Coordinates of C-alpha atoms and ligand atoms in Angstrom, one line a residue:
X1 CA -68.7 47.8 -112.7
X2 CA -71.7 50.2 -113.0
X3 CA -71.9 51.7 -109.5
X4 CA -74.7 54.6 -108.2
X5 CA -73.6 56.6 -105.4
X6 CA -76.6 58.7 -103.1
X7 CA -75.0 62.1 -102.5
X8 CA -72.7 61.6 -104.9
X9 CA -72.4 65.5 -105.5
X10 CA -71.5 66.0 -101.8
X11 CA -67.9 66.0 -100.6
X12 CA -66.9 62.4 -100.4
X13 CA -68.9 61.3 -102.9
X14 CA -67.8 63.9 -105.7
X15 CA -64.3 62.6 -104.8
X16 CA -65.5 58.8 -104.9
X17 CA -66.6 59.9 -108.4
X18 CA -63.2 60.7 -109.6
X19 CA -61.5 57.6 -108.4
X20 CA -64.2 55.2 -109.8
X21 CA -64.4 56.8 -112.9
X22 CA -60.2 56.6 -113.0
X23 CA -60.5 53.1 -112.2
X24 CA -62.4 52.4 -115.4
X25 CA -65.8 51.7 -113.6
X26 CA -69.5 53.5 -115.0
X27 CA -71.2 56.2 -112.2
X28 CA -74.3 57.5 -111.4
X29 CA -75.4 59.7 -109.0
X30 CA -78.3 61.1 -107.0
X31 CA -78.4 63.7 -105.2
X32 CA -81.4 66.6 -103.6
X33 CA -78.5 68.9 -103.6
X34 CA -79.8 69.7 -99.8
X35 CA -75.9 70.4 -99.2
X36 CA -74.7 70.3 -102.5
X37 CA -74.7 71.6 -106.1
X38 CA -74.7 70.0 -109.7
X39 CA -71.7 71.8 -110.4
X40 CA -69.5 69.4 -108.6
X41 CA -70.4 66.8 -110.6
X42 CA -69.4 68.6 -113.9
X43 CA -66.2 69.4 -112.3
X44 CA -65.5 65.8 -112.0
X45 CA -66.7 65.7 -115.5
X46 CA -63.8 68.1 -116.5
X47 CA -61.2 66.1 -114.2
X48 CA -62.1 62.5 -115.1
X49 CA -63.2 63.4 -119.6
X50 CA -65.7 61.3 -118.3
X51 CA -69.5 61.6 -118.2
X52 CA -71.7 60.8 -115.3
X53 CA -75.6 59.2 -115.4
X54 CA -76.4 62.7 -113.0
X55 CA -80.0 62.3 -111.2
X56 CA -81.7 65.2 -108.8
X57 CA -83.7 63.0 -106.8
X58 CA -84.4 62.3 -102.7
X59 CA -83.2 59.0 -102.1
X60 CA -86.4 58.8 -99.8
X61 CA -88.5 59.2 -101.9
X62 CA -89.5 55.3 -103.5
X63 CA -91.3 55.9 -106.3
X64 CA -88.5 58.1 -108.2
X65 CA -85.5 55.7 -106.8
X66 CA -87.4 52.5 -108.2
X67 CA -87.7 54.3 -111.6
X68 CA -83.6 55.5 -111.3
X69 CA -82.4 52.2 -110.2
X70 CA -84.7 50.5 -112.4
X71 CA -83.1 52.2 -115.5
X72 CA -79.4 52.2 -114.0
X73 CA -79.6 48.6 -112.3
X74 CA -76.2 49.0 -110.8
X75 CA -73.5 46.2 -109.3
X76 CA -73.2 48.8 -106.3
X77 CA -74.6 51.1 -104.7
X78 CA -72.3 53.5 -102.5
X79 CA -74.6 55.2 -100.3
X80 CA -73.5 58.8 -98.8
X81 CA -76.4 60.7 -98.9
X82 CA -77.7 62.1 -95.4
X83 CA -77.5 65.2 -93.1
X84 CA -74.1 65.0 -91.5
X85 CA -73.6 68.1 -89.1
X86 CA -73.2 67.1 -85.6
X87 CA -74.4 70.2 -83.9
X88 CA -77.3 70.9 -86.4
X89 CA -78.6 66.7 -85.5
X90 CA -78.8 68.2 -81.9
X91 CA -81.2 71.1 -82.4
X92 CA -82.8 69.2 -85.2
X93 CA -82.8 65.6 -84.2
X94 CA -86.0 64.6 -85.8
X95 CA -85.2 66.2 -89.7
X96 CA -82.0 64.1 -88.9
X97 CA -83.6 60.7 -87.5
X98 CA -86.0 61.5 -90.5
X99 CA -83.5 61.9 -93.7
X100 CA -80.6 59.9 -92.5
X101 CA -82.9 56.3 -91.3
X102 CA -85.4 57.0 -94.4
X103 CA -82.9 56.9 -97.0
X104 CA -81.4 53.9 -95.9
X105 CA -85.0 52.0 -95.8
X106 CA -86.2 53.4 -98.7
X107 CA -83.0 52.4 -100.4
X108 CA -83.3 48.8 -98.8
X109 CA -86.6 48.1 -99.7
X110 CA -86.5 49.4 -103.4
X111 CA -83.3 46.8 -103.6
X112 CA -84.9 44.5 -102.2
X113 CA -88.0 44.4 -105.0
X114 CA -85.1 44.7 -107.9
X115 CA -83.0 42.1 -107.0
X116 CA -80.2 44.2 -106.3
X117 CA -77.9 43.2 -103.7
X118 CA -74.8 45.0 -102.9
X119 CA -74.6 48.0 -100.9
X120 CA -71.5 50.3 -99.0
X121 CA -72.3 52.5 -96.3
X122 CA -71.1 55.9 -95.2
X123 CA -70.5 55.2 -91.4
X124 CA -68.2 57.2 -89.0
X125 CA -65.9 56.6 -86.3
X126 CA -68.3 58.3 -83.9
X127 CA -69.9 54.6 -83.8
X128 CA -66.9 54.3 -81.3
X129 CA -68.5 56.4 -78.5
X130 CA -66.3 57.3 -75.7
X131 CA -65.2 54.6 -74.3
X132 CA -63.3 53.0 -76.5
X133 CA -59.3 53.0 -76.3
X134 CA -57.2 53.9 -79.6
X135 CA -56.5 52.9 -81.9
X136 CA -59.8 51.4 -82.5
X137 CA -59.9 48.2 -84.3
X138 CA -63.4 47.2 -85.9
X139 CA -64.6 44.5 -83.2
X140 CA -64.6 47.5 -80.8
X141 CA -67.8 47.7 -79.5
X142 CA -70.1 50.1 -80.8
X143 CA -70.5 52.6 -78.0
X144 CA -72.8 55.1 -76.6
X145 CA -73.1 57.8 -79.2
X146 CA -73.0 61.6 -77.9
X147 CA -75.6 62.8 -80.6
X148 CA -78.5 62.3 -82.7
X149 CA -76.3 62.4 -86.1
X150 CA -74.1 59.6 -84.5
X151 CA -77.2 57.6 -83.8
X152 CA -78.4 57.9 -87.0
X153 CA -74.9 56.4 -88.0
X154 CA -75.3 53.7 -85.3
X155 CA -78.5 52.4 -86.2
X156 CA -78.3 52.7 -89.8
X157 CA -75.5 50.0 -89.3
X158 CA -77.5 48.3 -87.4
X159 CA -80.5 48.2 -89.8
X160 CA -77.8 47.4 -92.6
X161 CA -76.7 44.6 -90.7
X162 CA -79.7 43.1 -89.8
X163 CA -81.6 43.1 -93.7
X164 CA -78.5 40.9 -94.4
X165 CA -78.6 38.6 -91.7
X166 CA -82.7 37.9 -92.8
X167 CA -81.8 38.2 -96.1
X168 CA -79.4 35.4 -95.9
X169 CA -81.8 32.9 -93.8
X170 CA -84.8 34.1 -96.2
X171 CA -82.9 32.7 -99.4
X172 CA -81.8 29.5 -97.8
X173 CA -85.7 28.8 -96.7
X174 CA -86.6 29.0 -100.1
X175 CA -84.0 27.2 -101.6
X176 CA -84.9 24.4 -99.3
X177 CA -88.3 24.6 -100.5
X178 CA -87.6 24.9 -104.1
X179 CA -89.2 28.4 -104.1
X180 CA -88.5 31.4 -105.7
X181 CA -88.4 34.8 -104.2
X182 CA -91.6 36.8 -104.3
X183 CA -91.6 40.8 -104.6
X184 CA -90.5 41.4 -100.7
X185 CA -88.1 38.6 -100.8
X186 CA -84.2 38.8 -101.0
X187 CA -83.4 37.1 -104.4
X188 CA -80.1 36.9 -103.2
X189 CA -78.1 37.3 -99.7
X190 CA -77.1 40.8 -99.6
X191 CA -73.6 42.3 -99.5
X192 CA -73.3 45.2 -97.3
X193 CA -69.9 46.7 -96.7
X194 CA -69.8 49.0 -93.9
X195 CA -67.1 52.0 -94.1
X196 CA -66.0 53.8 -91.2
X197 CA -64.7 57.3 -91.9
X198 CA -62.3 58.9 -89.4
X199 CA -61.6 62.9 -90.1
X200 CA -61.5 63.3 -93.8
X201 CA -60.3 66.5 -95.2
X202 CA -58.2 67.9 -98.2
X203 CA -59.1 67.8 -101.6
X204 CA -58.7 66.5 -105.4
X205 CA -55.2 67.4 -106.4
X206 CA -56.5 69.6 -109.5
X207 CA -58.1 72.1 -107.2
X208 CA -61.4 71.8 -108.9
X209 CA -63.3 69.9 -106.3
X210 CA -63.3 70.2 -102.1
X211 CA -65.4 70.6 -99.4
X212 CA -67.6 73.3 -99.7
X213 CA -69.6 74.0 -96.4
X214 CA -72.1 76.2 -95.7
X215 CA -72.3 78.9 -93.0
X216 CA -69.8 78.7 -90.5
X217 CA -68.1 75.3 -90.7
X218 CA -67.5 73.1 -87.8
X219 CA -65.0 70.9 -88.5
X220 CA -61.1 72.2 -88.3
X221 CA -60.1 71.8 -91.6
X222 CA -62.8 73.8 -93.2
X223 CA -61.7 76.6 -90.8
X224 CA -58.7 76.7 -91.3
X225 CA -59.1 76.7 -94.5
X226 CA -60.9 79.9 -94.5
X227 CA -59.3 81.7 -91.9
X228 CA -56.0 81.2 -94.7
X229 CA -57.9 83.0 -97.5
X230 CA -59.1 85.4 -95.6
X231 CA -62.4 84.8 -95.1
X232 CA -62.5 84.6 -91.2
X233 CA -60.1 86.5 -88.6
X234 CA -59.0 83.5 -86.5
X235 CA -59.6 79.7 -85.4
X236 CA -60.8 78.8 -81.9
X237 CA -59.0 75.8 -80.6
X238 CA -61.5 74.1 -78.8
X239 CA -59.2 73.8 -75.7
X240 CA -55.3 73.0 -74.7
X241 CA -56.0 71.2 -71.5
X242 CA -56.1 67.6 -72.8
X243 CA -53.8 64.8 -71.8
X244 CA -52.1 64.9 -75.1
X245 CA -48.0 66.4 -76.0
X246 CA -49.6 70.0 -76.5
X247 CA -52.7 69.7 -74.8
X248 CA -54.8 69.6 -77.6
X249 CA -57.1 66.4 -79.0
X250 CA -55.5 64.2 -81.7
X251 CA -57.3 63.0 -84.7
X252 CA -56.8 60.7 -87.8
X253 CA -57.2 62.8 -90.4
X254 CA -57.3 61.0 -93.9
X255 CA -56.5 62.7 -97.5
X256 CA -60.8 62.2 -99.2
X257 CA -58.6 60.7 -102.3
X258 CA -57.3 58.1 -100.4
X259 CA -60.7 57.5 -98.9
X260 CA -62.6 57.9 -102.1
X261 CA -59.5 55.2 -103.6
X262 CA -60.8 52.8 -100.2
X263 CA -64.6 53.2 -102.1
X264 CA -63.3 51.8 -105.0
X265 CA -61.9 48.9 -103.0
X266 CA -65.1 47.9 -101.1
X267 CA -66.9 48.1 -104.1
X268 CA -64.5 45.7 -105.9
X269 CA -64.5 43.7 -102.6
X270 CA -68.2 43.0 -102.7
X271 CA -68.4 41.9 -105.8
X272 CA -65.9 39.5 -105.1
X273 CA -62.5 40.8 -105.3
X274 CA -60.0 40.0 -103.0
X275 CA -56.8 40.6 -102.4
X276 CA -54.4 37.9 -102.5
X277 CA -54.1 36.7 -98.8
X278 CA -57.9 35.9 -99.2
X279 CA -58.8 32.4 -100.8
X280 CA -62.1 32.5 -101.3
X281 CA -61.4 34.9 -104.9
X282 CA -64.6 35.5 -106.7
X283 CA -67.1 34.7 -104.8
X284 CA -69.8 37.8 -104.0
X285 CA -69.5 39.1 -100.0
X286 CA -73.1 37.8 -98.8
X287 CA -73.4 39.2 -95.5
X288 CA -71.5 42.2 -93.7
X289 CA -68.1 43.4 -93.4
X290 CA -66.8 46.7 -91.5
X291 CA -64.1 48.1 -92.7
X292 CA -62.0 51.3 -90.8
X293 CA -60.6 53.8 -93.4
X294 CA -58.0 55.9 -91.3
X295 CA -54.0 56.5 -91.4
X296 CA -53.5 54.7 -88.3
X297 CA -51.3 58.2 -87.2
X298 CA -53.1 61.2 -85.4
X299 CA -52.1 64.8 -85.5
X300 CA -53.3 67.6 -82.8
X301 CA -55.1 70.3 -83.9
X302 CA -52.1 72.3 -83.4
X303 CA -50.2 69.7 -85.6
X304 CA -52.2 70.4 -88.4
X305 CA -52.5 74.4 -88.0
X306 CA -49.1 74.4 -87.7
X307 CA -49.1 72.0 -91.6
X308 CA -51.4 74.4 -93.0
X309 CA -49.4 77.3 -92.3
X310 CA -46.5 75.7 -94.1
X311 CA -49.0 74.8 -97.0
X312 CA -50.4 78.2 -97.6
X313 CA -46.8 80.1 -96.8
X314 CA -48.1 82.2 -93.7
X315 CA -49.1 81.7 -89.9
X316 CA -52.6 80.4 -89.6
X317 CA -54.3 83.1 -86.4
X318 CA -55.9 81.3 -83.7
X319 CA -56.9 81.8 -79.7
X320 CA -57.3 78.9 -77.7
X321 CA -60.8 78.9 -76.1
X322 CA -62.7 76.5 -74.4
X323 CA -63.4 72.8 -75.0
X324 CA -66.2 71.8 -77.1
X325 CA -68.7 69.8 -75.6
X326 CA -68.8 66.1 -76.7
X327 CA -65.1 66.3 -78.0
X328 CA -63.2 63.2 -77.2
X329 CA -59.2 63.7 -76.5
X330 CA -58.0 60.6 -78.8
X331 CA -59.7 59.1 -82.0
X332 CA -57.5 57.4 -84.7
X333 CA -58.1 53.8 -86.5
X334 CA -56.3 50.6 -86.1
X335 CA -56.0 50.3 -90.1
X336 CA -55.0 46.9 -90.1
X337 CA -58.2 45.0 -91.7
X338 CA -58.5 47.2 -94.7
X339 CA -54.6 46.9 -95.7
X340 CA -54.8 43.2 -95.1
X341 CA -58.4 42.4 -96.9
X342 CA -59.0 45.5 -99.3
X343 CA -55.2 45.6 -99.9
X344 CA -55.6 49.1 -99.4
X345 CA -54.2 51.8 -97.5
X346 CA -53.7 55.5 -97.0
X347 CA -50.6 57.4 -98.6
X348 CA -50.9 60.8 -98.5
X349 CA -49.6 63.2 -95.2
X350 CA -50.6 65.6 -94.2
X351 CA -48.5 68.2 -96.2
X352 CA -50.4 66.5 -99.1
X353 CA -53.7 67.5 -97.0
X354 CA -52.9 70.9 -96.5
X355 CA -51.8 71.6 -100.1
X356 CA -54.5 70.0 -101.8
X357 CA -56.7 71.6 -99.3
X358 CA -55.3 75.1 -99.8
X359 CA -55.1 75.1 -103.3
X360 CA -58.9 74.0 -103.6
X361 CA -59.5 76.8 -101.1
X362 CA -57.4 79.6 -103.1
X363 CA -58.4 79.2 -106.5
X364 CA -62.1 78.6 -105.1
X365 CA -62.3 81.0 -102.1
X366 CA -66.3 80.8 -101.4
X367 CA -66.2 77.2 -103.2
X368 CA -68.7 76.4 -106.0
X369 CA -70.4 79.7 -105.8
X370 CA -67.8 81.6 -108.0
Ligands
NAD401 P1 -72.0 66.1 -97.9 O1 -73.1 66.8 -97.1 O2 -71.0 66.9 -98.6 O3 -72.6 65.0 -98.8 C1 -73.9 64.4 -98.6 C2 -74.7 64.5 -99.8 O4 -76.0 63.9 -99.6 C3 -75.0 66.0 -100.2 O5 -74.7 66.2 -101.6 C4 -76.5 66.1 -100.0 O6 -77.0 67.1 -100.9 C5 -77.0 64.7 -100.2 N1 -78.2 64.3 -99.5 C6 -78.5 64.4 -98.2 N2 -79.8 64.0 -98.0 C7 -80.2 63.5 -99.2 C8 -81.4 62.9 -99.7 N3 -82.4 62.6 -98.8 N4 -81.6 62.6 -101.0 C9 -80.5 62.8 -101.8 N5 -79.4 63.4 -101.5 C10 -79.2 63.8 -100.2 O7 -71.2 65.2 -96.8 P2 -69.9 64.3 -97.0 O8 -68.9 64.9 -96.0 O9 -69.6 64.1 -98.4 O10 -70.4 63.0 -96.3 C11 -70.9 61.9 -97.1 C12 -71.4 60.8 -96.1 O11 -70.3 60.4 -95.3 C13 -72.5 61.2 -95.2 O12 -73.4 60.1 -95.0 C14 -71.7 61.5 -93.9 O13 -72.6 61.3 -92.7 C15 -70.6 60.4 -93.9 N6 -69.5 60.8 -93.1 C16 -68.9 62.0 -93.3 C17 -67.7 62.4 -92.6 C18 -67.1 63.7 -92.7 O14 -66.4 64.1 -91.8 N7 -67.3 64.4 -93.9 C19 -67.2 61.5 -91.6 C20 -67.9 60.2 -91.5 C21 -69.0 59.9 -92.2
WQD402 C1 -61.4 68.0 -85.1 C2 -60.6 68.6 -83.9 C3 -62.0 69.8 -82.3 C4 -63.1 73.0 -85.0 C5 -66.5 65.3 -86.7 C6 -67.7 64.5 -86.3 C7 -67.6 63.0 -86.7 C8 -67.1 62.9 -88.2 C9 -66.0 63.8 -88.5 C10 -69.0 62.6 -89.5 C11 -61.3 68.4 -82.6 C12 -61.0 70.7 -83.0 C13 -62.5 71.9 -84.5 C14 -62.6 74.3 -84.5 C15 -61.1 73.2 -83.1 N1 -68.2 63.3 -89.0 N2 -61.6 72.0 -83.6 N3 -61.7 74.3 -83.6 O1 -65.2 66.3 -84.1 O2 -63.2 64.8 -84.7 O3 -65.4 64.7 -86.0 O4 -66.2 65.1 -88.1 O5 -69.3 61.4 -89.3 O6 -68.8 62.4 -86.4 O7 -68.0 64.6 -84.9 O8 -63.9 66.7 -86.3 O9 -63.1 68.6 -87.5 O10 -65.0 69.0 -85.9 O11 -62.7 68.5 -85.0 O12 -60.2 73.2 -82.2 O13 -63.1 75.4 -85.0 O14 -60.5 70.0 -84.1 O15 -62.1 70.1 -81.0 O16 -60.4 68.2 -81.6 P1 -64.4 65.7 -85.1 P2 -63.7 68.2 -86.2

């Protein structure tokens, strides 16, 4: 399978890389570098002895992704590019309504003329909103989103979701009437598989690739991370007053191989794979599927200080401090549909997460800059 993955130099899709490249399928990727560098994609080079089709290019803008996807005309795309920092969305809403919804039209539109039809989606668990109960199982309802990045999430599902839906109705129309598609019609139904990531963290187990944030990061593992090297004094636990065993909030946190594995998996699955409970074998998706990619099992953020300080052979300094706004207490998946459908599921704990994580962050202490 040739796939093309949009920010495929970024965190998850660097990872996605490896696996698909391991799994014997072709890559290429785009990517504006606008939180990433080219040098991640050679290291996968030097992981997988494998080359990849690399293009620096901003998936919104048409005229270059019609000339790449004209020369790379791929079975798949995996789609990861977009701005992803949840407090940067909220002082910067528009850059974020602008890059994330864009890239996902312009991507849409430019299939749409090529005849290419199958797509998977970088979405996020924050789609649950609030009110939601874990573990969350797919048919949740979408909920009320606490900031513009989760929006962008939210609606680019939505806009996913919908091209489908027409696409479908547009094809039968003209099959009725013996017509073939003109250049803003769907040729075919289009397959759009529609991840949803809970908390992934850790790292390629060679150490050569991780996540690489800029600035101060503002997810947990991240800090931790750096706060174990040295590079900052302490973590702030974001508050110890929950409802939970040790009063702080409880996450699915999911190894990035085993997520970038569940890629490969949806990708296969659209193009008609299937795993054995599934009769219909062979037969292309044609329409949309949501899948969760989670463990199932939450740790606390003391959990998983506590698992990093085993991993990296010293105590991990923190202070509790106050709660963060627009933290929920609970968030971990229901993981059922993706075992039973993909035939995949996670396998690596979280001693896995904190040693891949802290070998990535000790042989590369400021990450691709050195
Ligand atoms: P990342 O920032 O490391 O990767 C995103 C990549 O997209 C970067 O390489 C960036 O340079 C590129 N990019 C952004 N806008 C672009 C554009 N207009 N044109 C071309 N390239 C562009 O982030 P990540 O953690 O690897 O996340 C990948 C995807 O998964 C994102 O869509 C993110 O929203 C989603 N996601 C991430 C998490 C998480 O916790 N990391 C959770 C759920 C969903
Ligand atoms: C995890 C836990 C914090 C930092 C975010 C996005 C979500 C998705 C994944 C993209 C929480 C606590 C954190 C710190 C802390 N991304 N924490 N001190 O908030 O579950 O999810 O990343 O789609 O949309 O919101 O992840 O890693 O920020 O936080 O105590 O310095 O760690 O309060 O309980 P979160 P996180």
């Amino acid at each position: 399978m040739k796939t093309l993955l949009t920010g495929g130099a970024g965190y998850i899709g660097s990872h996605t890389a490896v696996a698909m490249l391991d799994a014997g399928h072709e890559v290429a990727v785009v990517d504006n570098y606008v939180n990433s560098s080219a040098e991640a994609i050679a290291r996968v080079e030097k992981i997988t002895g494998k080359k990849v089709a690399l293009y620096e290019a901003d998936v919104a803008d048409k005229p270059r992704m019609m000339e790449i996807l004209k020369a790379e005309m791929p079975d798949c795309i995996i789609h990861f590019a977009g701005l992803k920092a949840v407090g940067e969305s909220v002082a910067m809403p528009v850059e974020y309504y602008r890059n994330n919804i864009d890239t996902t039209l312009t991507l849409l539109e430019c299939m749409r003329e090529l005849g290419l039809t199958n797509i998977v989606f970088s979405s996020s668990a924050t789609v649950y909103g609030e009110d939601n109960v874990p573990p969350f199982t797919e048919d949740a309802p979408k909920g009320m989103c606490t900031n513009p990045y989760g929006w962008t999430k939210w609606m680019q599902e939505q806009m996913l979701t919908d091209a489908a839906k027409a696409s479908a109705a547009e094809c039968e129309k003209l099959k009725a009437a013996g017509k073939t598609a003109g250049k803003d019609e769907w040729k075919s139904p289009l397959s759009v598989v529609l991840l949803r990531y809970f908390n992934p963290v850790g790292a390629h187990e060679s150490g050569l690739i991780g996540e690489d944030p800029q600035g101060i990061p503002n997810n947990l593992m991240p800090f931790i991370s750096q706060v174990a090297v040295g590079r900052r004094d302490h973590l702030t636990v974001f508050g110890d007053d929950y409802d939970t065993p040790d009063g702080t909030c409880r996450r699915d946190y999911i190894h990035v191989m085993d997520l970038a594995e569940g890629h490969v998996k949806a990708a296969e699955y659209i193009l008609g794979k299937r795993s054995e409970a599934e009769e219909e074998s062979g037969k292309p998706l044609g329409g949309t599927e949501v899948f969760n990619l989670g463990t199932g099992s939450p740790y606390s953020v003391l959990e998983m200080v506590a698992a990093f300080g085993r991993a990296c052979g010293h105590a991990v300094a923190y202070e509790v401090g106050a709660r963060r706004a627009g933290d929920v207490q609970d968030s971990w998946a229901d993981a059922e549909k993706a075992r039973a459908v993909l035939g995949w599921q996670a396998s690596r704990g979280i001693d896995e997460i904190c040693r891949d994580a802290w070998n990535w962050q000790s042989h590369n202490p400021h990450g691709y800059k050195e």
